[in-house]
mmCIF file of C-alpha atoms and ligand atoms in Angstrom:
data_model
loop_
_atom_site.group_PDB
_atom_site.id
_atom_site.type_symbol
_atom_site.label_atom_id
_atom_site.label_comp_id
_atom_site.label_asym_id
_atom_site.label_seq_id
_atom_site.Cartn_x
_atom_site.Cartn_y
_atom_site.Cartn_z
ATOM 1 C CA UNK A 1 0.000 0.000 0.000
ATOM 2 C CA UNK A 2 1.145 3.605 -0.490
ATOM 3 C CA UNK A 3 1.545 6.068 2.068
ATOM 4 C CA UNK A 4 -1.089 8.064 3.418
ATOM 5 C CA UNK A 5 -1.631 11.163 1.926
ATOM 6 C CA UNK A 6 -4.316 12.933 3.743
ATOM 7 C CA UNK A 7 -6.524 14.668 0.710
ATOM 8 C CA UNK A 8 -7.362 18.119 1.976
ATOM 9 C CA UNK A 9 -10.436 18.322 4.327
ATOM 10 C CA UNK A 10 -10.984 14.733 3.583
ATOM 11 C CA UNK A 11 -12.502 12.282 6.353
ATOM 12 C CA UNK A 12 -9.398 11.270 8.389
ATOM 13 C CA UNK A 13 -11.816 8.410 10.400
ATOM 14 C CA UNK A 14 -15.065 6.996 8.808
ATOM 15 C CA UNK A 15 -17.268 4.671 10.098
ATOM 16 C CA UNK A 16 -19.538 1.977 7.908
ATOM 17 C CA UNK A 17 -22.529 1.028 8.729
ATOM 18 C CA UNK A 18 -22.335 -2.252 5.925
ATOM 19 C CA UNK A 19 -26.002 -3.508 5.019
ATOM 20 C CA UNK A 20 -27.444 -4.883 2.256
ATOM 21 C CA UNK A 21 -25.970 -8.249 1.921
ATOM 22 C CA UNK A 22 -29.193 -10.101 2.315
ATOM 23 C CA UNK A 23 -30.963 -8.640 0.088
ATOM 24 C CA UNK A 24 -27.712 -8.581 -2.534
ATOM 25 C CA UNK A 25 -28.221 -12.595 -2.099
ATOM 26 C CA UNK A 26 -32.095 -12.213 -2.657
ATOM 27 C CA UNK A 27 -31.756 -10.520 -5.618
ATOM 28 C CA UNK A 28 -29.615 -13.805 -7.028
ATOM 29 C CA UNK A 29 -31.445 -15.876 -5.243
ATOM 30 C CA UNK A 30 -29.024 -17.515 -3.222
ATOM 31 C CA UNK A 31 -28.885 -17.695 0.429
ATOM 32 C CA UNK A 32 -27.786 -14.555 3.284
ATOM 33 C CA UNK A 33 -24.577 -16.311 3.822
ATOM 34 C CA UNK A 34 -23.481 -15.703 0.204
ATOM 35 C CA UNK A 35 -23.996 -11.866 0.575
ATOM 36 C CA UNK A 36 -22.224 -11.961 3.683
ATOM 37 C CA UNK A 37 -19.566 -13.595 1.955
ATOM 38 C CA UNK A 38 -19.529 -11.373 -0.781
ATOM 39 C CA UNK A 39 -19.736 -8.656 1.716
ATOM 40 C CA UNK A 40 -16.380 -9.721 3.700
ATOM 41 C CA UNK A 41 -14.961 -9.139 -0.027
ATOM 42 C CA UNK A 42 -15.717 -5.647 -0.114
ATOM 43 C CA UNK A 43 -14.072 -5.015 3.065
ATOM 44 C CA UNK A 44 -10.297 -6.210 1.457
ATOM 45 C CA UNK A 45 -10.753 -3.348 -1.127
ATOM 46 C CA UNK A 46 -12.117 -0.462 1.038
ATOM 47 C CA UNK A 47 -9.492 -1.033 3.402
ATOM 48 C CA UNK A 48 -6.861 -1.155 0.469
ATOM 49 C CA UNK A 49 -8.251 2.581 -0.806
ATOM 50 C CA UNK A 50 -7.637 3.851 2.701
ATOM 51 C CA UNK A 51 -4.125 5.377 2.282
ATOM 52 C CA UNK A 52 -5.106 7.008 -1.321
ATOM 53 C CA UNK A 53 -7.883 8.700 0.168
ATOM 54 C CA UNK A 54 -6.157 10.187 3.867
ATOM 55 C CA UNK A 55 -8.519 7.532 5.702
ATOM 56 C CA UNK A 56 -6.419 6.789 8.586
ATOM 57 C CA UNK A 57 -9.195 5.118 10.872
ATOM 58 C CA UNK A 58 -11.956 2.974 9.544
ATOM 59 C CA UNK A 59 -14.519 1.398 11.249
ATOM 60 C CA UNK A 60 -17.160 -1.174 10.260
ATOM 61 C CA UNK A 61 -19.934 -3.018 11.783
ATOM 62 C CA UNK A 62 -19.840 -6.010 11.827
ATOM 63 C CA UNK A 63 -22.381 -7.773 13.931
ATOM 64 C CA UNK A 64 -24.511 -5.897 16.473
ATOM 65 C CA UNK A 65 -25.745 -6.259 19.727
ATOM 66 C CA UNK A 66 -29.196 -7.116 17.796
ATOM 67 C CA UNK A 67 -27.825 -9.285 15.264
ATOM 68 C CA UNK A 68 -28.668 -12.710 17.691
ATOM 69 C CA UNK A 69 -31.680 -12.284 17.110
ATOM 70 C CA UNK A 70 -31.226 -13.992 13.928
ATOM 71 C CA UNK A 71 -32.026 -17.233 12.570
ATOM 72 C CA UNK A 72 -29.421 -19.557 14.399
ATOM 73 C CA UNK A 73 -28.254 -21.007 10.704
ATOM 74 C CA UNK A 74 -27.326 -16.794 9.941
ATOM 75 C CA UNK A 75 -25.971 -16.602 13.118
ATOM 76 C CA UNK A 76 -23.747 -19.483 13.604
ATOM 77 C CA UNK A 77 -22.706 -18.509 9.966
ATOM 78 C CA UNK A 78 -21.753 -15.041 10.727
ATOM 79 C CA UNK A 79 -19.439 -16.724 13.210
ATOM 80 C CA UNK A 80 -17.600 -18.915 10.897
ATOM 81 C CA UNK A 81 -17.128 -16.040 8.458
ATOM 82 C CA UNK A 82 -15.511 -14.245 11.150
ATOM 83 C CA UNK A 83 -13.471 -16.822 11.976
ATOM 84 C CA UNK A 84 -12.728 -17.804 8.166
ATOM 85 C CA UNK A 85 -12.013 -13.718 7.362
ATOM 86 C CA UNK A 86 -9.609 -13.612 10.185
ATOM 87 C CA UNK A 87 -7.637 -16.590 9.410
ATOM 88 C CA UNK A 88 -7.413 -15.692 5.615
ATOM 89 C CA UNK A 89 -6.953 -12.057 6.159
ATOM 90 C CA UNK A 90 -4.033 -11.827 9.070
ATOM 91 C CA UNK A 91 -1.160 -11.975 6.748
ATOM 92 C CA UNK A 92 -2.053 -9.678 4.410
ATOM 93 C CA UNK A 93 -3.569 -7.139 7.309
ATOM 94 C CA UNK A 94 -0.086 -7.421 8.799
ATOM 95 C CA UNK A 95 1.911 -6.786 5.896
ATOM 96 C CA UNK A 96 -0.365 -4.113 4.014
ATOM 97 C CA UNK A 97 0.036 -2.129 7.604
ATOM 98 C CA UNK A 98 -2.737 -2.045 8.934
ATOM 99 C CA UNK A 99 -3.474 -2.488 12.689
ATOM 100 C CA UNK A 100 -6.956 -4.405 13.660
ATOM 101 C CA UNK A 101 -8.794 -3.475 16.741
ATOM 102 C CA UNK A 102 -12.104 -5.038 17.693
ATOM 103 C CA UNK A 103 -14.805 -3.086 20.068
ATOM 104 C CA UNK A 104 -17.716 -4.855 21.221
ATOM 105 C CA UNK A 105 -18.810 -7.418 23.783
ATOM 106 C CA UNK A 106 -16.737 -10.405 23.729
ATOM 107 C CA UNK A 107 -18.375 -12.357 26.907
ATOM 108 C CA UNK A 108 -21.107 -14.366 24.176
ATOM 109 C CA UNK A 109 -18.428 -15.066 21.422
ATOM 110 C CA UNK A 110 -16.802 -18.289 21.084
ATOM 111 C CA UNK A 111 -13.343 -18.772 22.707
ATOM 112 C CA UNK A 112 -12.113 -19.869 19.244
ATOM 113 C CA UNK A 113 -13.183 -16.151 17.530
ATOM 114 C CA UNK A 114 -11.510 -14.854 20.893
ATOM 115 C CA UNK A 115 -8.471 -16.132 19.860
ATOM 116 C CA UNK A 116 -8.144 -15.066 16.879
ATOM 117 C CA UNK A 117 -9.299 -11.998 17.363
ATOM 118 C CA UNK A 118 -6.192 -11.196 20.224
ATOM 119 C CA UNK A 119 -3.956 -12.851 17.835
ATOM 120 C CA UNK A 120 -4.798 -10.595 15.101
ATOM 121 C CA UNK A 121 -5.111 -7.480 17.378
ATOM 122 C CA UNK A 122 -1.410 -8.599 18.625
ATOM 123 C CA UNK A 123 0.024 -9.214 15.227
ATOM 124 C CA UNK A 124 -0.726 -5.434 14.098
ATOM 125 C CA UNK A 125 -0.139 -4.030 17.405
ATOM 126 C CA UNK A 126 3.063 -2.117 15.624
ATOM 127 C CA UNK A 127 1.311 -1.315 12.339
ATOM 128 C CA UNK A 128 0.379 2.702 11.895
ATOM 129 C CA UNK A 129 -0.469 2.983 7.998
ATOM 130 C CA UNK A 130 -4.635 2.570 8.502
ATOM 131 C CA UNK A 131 -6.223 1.544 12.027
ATOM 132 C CA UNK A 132 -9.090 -0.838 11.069
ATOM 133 C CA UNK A 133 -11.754 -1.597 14.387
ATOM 134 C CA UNK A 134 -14.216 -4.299 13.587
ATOM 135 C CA UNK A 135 -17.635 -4.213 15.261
ATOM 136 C CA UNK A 136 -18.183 -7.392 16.837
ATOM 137 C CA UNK A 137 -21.305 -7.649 18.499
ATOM 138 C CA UNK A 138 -21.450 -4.073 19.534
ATOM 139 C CA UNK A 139 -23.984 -1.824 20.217
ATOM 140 C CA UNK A 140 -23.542 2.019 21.520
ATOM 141 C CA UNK A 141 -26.122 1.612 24.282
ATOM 142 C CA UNK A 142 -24.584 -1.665 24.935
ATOM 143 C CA UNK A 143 -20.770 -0.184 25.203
ATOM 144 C CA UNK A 144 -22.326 2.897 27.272
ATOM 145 C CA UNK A 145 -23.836 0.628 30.040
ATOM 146 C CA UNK A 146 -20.448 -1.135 29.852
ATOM 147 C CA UNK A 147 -18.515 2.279 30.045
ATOM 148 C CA UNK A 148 -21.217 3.261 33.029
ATOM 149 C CA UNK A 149 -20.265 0.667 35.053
ATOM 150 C CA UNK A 150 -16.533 0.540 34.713
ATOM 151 C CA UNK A 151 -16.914 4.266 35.608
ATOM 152 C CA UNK A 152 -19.023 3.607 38.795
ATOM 153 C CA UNK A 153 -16.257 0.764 40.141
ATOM 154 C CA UNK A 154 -13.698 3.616 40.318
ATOM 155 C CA UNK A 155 -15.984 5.987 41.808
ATOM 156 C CA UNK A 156 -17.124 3.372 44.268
ATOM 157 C CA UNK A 157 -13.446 2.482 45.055
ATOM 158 C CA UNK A 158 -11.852 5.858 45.188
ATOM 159 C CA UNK A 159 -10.041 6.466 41.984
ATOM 160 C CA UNK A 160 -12.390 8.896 40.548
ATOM 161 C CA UNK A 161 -14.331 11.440 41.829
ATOM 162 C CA UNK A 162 -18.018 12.161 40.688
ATOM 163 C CA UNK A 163 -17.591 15.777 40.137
ATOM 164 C CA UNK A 164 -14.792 14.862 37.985
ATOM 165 C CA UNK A 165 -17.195 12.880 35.645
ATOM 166 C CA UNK A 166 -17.741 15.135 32.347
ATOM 167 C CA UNK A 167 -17.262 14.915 28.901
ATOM 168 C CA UNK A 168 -13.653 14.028 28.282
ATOM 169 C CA UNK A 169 -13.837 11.312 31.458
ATOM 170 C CA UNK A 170 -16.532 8.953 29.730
ATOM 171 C CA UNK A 171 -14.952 8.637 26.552
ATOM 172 C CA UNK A 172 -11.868 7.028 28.397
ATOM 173 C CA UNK A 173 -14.067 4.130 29.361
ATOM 174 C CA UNK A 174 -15.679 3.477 26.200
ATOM 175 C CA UNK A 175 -14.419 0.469 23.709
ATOM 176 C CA UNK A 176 -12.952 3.368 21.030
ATOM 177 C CA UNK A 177 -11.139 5.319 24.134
ATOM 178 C CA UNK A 178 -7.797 5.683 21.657
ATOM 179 C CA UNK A 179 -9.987 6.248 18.581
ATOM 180 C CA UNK A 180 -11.227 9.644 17.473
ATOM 181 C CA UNK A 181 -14.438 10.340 16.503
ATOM 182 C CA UNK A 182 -15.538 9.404 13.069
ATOM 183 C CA UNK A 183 -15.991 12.008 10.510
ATOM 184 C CA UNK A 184 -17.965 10.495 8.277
ATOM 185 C CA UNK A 185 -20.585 7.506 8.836
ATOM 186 C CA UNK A 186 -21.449 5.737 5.779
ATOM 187 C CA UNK A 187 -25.119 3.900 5.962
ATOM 188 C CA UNK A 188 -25.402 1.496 2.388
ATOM 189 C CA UNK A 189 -28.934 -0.106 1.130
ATOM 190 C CA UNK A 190 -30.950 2.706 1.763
ATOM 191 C CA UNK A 191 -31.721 3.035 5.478
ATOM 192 C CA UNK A 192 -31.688 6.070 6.800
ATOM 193 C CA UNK A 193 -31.020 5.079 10.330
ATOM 194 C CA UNK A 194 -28.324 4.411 13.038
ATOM 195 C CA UNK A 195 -28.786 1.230 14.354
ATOM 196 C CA UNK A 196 -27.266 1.456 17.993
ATOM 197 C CA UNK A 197 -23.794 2.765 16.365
ATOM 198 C CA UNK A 198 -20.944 4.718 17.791
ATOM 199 C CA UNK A 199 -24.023 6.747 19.475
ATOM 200 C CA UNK A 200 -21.957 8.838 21.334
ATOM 201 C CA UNK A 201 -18.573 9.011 19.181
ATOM 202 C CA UNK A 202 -20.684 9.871 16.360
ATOM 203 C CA UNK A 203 -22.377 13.389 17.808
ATOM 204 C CA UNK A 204 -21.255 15.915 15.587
ATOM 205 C CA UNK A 205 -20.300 13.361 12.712
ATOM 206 C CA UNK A 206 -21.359 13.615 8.948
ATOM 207 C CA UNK A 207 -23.871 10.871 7.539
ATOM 208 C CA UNK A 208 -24.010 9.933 4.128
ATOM 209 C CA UNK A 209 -27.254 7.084 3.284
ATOM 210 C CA UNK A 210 -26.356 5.364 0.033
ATOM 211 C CA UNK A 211 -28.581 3.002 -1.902
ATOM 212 C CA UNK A 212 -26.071 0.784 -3.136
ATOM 213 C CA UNK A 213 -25.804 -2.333 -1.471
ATOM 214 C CA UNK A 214 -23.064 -3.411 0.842
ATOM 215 C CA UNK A 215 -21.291 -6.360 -1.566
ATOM 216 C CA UNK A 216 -21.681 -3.411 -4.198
ATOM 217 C CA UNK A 217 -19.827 -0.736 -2.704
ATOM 218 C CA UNK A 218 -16.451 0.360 -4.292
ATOM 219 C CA UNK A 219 -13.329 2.454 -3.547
ATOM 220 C CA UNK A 220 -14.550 4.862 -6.188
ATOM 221 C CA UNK A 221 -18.394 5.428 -4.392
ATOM 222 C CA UNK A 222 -15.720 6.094 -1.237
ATOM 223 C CA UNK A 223 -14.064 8.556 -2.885
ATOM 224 C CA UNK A 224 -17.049 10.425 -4.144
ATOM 225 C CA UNK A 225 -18.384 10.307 -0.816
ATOM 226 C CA UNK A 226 -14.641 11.887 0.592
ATOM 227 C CA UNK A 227 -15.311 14.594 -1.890
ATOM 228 C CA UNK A 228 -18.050 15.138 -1.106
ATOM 229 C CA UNK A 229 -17.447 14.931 2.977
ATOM 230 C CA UNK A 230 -14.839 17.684 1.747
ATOM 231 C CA UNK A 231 -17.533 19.882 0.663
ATOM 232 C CA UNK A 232 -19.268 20.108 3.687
ATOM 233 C CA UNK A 233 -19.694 23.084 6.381
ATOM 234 C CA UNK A 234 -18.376 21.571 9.515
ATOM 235 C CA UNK A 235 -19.568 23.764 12.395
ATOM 236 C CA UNK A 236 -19.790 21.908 15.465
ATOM 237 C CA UNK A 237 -22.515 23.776 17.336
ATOM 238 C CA UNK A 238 -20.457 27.053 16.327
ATOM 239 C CA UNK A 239 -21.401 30.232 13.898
ATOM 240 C CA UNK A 240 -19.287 31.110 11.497
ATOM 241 C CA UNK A 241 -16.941 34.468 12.004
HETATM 242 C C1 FPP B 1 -26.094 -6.351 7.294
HETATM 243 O O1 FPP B 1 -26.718 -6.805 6.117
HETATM 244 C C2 FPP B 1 -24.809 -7.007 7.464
HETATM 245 C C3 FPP B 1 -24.436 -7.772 8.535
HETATM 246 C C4 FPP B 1 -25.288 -7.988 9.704
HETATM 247 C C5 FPP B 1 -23.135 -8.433 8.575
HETATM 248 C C6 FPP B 1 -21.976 -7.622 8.112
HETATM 249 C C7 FPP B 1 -20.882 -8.547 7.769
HETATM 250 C C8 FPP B 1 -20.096 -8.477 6.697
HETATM 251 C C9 FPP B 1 -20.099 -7.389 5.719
HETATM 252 C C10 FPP B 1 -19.138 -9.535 6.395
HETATM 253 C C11 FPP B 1 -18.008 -9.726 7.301
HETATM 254 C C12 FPP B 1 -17.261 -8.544 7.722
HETATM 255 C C13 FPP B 1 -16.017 -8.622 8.217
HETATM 256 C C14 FPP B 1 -15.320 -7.434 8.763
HETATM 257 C C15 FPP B 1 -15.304 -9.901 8.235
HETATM 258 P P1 FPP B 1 -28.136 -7.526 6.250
HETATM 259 O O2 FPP B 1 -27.905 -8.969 6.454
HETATM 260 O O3 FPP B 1 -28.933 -6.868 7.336
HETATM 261 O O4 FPP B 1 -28.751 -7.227 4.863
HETATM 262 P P2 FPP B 1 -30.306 -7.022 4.542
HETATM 263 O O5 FPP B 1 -30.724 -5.775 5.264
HETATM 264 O O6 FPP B 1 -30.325 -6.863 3.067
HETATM 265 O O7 FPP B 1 -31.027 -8.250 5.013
#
């Protein structure tokens, strides 16, 4: 991979929301788990346009919070994908530079996907070029509650004060604490919603709903959505001088 070269006013940390894939294996009329395969797919080549484009954080979802509630065949295939993506994927992860993070829940995945998952994380500990965090069964309220209650044990046990709790302190407790906030969150297949993501990292981020399925997506609809990210009046809550 080339080096980064961070494109003027371009999104330096964007966040996907990647849906679509059932209905991409509808349309063919083959089953979920070959949209989700051809989904995984995508993910190789967005990752790869990273650099080109000054993306130096991505983040996708993966599998929520909500996703169990899915058939247990979806579910259990989800699993093996992950497990399948991270064995196939490691080398090249390590050697294109990019380092892996995972946020989430881990306590109802399988010891096996653990694994793998610290393996990976530990294999691209030293990598800089693009910082990829994968979504595995996360959801914001989810990591919030999580966040809460780590808080509460150090209040309860001396090492924080409550009237020290503000904006900066719950961030450090969250699953992204060495992240920054995304930029730009990405929503394909033509929801228009937010689905329990990065609730609170994503406050004053830019959205972008797409049509285009996930296993459609490209590096070129990613750069016309940078472009377009670049166009954009970012204010934060402020007026203009
Ligand atoms: C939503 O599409 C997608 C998912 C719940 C799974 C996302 C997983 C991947 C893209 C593949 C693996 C990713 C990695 C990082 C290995 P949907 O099933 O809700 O689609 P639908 O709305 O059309 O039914």
């Amino acid at each position: 991979m080339p080096d980064t070269a961070q494109t003027p006013k371009g999104p330096r940390h964007v966040a996907i929301i990647m849906d679509g894939n059932g209905r991409w294996a509808q349309a063919r009329k083959r089953p979920r788990l070959f949209g989700h395969q051809a989904g995984a797919k995508r993910v190789r080549e967005v990752v790869e346009a990273c650099p080109g484009l000054g993306i130096k954080y991505l983040t996708v979802f993966a599998f929520s919070t909500e996703n169990w509630k899915r058939t247990q065949v979806e579910v259990a295939g989800l699993m093996n994908l992950f497990r399948r993506y991270i064995v196939k994927e490691t080398r090249n992860l390590t050697q294109a530079g990019v380092r892996v993070r995972f946020i989430g829940d881990r306590v109802r995945l399988d010891s096996k996907l653990i694994d793998l998952m610290d393996t990976l994380e530990a294999a691209t500990q030293h990598n800089d070029l693009v910082h990829l965090t994968i979504a595995l069964n996360y959801g914001g309220r989810d990591e919030v509650a999580r966040a809460t209650k780590r808080l509460a044990r150090d209040v309860a046990e001396g090492r924080l004060r409550p009237e020290d709790v503000d904006e900066e302190t719950l961030p450090k407790y969250l699953d992204t604490r060495v992240l920054p906030d995304p930029d730009l969150v990405i929503r394909t297949s033509g929801e228009a919603r937010i689905s329990n993501f990065l609730l609170w990292q994503s406050a004053y981020s830019e959205y972008e709903f797409i049509d285009t399925l996930w296993p459609d997506f490209t590096s070129a609809e990613l750069e016309r959505l940078c472009r377009s990210f670049g166009r954009r009046d970012r204010r934060f809550g402020a007026v203009p001088a």
